[in-house]
mmCIF file of C-alpha atoms in Angstrom:
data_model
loop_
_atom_site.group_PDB
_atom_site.id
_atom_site.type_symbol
_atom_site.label_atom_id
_atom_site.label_comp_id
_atom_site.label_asym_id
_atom_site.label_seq_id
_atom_site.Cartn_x
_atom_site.Cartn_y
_atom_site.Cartn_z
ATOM 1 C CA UNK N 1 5.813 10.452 -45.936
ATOM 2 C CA UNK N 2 2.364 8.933 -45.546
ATOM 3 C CA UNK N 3 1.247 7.851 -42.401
ATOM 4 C CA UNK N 4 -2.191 6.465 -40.771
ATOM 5 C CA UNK N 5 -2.746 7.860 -37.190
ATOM 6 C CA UNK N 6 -4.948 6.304 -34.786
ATOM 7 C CA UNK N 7 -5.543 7.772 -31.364
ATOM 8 C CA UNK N 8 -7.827 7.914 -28.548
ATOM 9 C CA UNK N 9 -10.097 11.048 -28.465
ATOM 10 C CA UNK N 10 -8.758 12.418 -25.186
ATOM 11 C CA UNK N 11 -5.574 12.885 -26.555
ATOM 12 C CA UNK N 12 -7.783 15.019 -29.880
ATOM 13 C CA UNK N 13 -6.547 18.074 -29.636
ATOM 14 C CA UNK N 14 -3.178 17.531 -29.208
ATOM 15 C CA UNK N 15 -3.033 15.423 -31.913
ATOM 16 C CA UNK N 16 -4.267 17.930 -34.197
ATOM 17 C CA UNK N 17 -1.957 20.478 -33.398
ATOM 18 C CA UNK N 18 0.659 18.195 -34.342
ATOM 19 C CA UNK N 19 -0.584 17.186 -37.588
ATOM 20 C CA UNK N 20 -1.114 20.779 -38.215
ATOM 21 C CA UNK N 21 2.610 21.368 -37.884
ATOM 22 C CA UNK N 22 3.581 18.275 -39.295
ATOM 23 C CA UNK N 23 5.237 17.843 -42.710
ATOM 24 C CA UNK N 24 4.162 14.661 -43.652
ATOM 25 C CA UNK N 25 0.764 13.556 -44.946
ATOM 26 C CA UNK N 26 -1.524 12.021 -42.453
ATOM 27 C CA UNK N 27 -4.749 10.201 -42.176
ATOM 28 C CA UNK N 28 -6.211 10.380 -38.762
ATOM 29 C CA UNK N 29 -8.704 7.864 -36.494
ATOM 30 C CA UNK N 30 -9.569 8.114 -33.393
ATOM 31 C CA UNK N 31 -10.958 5.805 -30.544
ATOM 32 C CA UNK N 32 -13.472 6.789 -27.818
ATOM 33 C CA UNK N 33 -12.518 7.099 -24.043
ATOM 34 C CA UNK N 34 -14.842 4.731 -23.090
ATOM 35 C CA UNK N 35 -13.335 1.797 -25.422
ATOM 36 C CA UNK N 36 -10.528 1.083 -22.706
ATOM 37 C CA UNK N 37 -12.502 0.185 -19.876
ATOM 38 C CA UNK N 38 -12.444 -3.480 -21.830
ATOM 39 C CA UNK N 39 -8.819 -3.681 -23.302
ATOM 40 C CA UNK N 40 -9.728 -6.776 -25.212
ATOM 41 C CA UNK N 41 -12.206 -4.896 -27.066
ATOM 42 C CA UNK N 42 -10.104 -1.684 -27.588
ATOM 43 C CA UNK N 43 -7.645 -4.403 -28.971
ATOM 44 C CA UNK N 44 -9.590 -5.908 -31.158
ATOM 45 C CA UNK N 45 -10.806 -2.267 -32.835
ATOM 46 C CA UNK N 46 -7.318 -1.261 -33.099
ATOM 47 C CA UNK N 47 -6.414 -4.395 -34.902
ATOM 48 C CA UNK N 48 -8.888 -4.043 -37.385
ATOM 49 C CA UNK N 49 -8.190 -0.321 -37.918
ATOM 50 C CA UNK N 50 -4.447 -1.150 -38.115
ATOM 51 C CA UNK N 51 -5.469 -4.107 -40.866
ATOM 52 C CA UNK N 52 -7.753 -1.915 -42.665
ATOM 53 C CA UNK N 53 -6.452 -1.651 -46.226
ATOM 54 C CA UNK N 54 -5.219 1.992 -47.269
ATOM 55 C CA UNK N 55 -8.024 4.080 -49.576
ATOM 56 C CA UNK N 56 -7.404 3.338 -53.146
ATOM 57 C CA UNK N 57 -3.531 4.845 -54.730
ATOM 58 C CA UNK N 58 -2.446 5.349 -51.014
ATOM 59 C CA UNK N 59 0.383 3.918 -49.742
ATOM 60 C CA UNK N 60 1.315 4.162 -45.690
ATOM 61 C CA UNK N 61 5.148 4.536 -44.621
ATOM 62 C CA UNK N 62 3.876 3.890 -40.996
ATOM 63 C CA UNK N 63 0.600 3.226 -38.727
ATOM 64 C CA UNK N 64 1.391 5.529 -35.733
ATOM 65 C CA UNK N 65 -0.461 4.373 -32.649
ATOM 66 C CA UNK N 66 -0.637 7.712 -30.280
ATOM 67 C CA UNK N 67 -1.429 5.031 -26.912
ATOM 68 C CA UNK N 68 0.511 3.681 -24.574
ATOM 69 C CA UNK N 69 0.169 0.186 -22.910
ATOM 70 C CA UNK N 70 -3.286 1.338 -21.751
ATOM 71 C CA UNK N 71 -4.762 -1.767 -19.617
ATOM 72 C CA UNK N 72 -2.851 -3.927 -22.255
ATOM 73 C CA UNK N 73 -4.947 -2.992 -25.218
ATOM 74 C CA UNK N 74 -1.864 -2.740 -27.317
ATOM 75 C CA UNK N 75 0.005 -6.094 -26.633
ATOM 76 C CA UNK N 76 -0.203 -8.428 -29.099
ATOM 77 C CA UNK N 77 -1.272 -5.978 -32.058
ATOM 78 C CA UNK N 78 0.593 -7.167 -35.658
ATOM 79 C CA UNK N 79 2.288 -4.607 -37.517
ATOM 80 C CA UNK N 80 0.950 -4.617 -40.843
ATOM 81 C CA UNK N 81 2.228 -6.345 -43.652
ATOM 82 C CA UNK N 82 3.569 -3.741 -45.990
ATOM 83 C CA UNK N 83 4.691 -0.728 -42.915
ATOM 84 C CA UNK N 84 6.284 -1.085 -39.779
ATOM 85 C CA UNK N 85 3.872 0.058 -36.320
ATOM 86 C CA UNK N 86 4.904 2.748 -34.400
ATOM 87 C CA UNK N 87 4.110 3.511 -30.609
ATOM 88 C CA UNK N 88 5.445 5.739 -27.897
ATOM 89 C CA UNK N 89 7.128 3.520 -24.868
ATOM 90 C CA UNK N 90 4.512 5.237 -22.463
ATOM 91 C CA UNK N 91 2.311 3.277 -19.693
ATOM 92 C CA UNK N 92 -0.771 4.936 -20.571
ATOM 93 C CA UNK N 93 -2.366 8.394 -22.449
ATOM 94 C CA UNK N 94 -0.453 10.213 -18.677
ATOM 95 C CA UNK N 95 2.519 9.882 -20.157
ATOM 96 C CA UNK N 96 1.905 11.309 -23.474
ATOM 97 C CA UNK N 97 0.356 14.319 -21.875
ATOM 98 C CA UNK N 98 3.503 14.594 -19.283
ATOM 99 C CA UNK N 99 5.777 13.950 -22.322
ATOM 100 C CA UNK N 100 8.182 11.622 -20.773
ATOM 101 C CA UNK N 101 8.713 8.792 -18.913
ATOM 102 C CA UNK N 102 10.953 10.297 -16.220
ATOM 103 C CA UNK N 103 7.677 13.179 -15.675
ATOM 104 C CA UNK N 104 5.173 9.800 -15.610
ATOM 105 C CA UNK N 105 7.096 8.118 -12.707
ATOM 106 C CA UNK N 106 8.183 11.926 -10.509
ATOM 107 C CA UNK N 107 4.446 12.485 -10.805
ATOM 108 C CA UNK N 108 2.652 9.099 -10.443
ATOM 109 C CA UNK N 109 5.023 6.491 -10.564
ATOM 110 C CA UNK N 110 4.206 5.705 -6.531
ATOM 111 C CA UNK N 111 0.449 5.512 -7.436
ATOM 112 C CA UNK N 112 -0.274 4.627 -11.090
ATOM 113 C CA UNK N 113 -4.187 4.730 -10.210
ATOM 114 C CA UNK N 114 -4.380 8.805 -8.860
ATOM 115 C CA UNK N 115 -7.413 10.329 -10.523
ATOM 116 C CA UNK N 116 -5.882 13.165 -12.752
ATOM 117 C CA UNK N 117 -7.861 15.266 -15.308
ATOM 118 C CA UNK N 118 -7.127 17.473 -18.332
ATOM 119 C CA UNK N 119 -8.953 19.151 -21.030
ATOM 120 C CA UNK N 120 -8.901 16.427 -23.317
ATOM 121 C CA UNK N 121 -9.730 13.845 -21.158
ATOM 122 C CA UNK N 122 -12.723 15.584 -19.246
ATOM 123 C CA UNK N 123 -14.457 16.917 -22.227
ATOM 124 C CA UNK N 124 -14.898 13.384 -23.643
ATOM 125 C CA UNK N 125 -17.368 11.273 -22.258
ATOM 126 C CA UNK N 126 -18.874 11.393 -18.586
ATOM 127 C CA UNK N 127 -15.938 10.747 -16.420
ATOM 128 C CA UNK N 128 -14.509 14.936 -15.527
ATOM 129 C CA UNK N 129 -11.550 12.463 -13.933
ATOM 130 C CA UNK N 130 -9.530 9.703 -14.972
ATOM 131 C CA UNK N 131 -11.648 5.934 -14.344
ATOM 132 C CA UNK N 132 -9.896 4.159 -11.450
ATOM 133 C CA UNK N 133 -10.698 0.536 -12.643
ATOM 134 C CA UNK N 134 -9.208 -2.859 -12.713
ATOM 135 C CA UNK N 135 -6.717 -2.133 -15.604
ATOM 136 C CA UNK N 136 -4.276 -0.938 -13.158
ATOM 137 C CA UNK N 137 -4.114 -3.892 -11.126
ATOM 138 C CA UNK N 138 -5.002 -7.524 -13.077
ATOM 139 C CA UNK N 139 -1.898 -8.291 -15.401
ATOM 140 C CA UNK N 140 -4.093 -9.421 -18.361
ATOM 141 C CA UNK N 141 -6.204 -5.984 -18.324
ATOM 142 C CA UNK N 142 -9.250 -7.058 -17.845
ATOM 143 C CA UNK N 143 -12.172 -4.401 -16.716
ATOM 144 C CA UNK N 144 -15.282 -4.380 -13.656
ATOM 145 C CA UNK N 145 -17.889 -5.882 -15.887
ATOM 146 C CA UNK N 146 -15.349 -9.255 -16.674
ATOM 147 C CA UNK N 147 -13.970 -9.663 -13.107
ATOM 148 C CA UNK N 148 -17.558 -9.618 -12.250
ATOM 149 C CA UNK N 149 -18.351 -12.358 -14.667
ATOM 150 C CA UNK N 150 -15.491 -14.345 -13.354
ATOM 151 C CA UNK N 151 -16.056 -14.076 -9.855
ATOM 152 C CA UNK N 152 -19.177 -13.121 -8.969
ATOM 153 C CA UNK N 153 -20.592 -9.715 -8.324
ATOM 154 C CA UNK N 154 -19.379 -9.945 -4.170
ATOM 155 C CA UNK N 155 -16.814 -11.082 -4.733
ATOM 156 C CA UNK N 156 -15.728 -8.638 -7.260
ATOM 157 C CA UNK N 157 -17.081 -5.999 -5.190
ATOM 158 C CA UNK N 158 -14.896 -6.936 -2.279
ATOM 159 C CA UNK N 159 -11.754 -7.141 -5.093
ATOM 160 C CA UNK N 160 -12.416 -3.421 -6.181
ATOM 161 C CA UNK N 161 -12.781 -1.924 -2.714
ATOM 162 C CA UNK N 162 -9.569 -3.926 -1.300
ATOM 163 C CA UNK N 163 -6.996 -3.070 -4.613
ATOM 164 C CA UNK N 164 -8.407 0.605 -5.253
ATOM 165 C CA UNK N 165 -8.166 1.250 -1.641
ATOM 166 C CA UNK N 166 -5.860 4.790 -1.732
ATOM 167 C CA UNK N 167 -5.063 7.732 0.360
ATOM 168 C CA UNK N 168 -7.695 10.234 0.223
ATOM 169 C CA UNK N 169 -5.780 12.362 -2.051
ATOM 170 C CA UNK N 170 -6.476 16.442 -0.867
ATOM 171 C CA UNK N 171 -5.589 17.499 -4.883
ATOM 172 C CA UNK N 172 -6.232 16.111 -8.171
ATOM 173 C CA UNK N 173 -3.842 16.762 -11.049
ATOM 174 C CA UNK N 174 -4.913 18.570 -13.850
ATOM 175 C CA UNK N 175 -2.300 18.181 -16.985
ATOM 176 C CA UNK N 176 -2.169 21.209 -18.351
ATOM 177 C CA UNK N 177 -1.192 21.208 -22.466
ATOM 178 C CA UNK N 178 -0.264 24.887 -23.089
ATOM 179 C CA UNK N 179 -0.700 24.299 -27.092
ATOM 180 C CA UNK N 180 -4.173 23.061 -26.670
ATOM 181 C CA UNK N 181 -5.623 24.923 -23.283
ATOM 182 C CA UNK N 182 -9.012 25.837 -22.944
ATOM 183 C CA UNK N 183 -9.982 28.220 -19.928
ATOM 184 C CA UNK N 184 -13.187 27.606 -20.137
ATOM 185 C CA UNK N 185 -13.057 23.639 -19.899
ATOM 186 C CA UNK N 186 -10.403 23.977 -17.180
ATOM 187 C CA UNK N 187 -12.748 26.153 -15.326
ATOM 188 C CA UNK N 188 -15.500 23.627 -15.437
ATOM 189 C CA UNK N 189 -12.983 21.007 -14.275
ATOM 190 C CA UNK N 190 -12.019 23.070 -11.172
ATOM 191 C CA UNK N 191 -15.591 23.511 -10.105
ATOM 192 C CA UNK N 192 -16.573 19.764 -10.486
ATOM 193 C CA UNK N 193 -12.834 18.816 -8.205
ATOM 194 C CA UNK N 194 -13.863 21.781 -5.884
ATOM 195 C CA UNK N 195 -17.741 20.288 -5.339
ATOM 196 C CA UNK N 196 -15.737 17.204 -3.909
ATOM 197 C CA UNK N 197 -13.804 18.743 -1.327
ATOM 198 C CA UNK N 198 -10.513 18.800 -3.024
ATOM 199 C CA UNK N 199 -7.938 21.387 -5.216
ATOM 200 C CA UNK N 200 -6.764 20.665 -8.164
ATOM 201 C CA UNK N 201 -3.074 20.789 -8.877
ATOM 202 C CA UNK N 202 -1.623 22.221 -11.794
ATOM 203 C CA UNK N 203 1.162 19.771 -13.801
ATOM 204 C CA UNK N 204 2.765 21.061 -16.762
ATOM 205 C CA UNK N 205 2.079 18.927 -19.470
ATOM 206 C CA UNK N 206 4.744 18.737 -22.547
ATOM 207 C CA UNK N 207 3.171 17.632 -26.060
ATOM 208 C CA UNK N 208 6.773 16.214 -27.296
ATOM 209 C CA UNK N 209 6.273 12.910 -27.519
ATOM 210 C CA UNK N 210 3.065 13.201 -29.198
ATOM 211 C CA UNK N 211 5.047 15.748 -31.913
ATOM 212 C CA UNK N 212 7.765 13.583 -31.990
ATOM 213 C CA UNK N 213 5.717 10.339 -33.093
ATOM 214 C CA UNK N 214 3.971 12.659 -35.842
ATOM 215 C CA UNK N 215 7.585 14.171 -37.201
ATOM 216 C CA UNK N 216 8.436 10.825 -38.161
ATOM 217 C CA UNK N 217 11.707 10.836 -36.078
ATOM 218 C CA UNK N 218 11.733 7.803 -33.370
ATOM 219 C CA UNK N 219 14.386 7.525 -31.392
ATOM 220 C CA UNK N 220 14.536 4.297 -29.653
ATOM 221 C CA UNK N 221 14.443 4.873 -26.572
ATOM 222 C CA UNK N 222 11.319 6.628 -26.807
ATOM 223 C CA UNK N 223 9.265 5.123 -29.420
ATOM 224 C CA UNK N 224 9.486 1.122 -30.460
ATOM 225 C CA UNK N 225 8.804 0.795 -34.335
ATOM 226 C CA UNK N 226 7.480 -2.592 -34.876
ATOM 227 C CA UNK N 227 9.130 -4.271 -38.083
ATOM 228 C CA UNK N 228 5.827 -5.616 -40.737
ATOM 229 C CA UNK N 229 4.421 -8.917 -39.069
ATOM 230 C CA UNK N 230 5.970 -8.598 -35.736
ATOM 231 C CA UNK N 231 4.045 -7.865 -33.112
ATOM 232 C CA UNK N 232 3.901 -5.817 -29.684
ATOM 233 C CA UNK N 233 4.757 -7.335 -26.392
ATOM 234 C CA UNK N 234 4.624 -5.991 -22.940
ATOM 235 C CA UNK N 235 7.868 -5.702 -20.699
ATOM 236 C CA UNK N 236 5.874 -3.447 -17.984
ATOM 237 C CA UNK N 237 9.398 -1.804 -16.522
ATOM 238 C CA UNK N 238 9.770 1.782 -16.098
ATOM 239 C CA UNK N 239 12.304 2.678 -19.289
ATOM 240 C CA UNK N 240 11.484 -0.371 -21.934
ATOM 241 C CA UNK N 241 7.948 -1.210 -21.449
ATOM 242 C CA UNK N 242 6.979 -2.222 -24.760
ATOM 243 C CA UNK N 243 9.044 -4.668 -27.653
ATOM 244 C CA UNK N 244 8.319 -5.961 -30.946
ATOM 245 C CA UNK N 245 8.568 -9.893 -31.400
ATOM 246 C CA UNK N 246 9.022 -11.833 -34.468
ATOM 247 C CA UNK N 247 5.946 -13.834 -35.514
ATOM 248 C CA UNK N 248 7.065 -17.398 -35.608
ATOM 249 C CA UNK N 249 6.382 -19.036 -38.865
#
């Protein structure tokens, strides 16, 4: 089979050791980090790349998206009109590195916003941690800069400092991908977590649902393949999370 692949770049070098072992034909894209601090945006791009026609005698079986919900930058996104969309059910990019949904909630189910890092995700960009930011706690996803425009920079400033208020966390997580490790990065990442006054804490990442997605086998309870036209929905629950609705004509 043929399939286009579009990821975000924290999630790069995982995604290439897939292809790499994948038997199928794929075309890869990729996203920047930075393009999810405004979901609407991120939506947008990956609307347009899902739209994009194929290169000339190509023909996709399937647009894999490797994202999860992420801030809500997925919901609403059409399935093309001549391949079905597939995406992992995962909340965000922490479950794909963790693998599972069941590793995603024992690990930060009772705090969604812990700062976590990884190699991936702390070589792209300037953030060495994961952004805590408003996607985790406004239902339509929006980011700073828009809750700002809406309500006024004090106000907003008193918004951010009441819902990100957390525990003051002694570790940080650091996901570690055994396919795709990099001492050195990891090093760099334990210095920066270190400089703050805190450890960082070693979780074992798993690159299966990542694989699985790029094998072209999607079970469905793991993966929601969206038929051509429909579209993606939120359900925000901790097994489900995303469906595909019917467009209405």
């Amino acid at each position: 089979m043929h399939f286009k692949v579009i990821a975000c770049e924290v999630l790069t070098r995982e995604v290439c050791w897939c292809v790499a072992r994948s038997p199928h034909t794929v075309d890869l894209e990729f996203t920047t980090k930075g393009e999810h601090n405004v979901p609407a945006r991120l939506q947008q791009r990956l609307q347009e790349r899902v739209f994009a026609p194929a290169p000339e005698e190509v023909v996709y079986d399937a647009v894999l998206l490797v994202y999860g919900l992420c801030g809500n930058a997925v919901r609403g996104l059409k399935a093309p009109a001549g391949c079905p969309l597939v995406i992992p059910r995962a909340h965000d990019c922490t479950t794909l590195f963790l693998g599972s949904q069941e590793a995603y909630q024992k690990h930060f189910g009772a705090n969604p916003s812990q700062m976590w890092a990884s190699v991936g995700y702390s070589e792209r960009g300037k953030s060495v941690l994961s952004d805590m930011d408003m996607r985790f706690f406004f239902p339509d996803g929006i980011s700073v800069a828009e809750v700002i425009e809406r309500y006024g920079e004090e106000n907003a400033q008193y918004l951010l400092d009441t819902l990100t208020k957390c525990p003051d966390y002694a570790d940080i997580p650091f996901l570690h991908m055994p396919e795709t490790h990099v001492p050195e990065i990891a090093e760099k990442i334990r210095r920066h977590v270190e400089g703050t006054g805190k450890a960082l804490r070693t979780i074992q990442g798993d690159i299966r649902l990542i694989q699985g997605l790029l094998s072209g086998n999607w079970p469905e309870e793991e993966y929601l393949v969206v038929p051509p036209g429909s579209r993606i929905e939120g359900v925000y629950d901790g097994c489900e999370i995303v469906r595909a609705i019917a467009e209405e004509k």
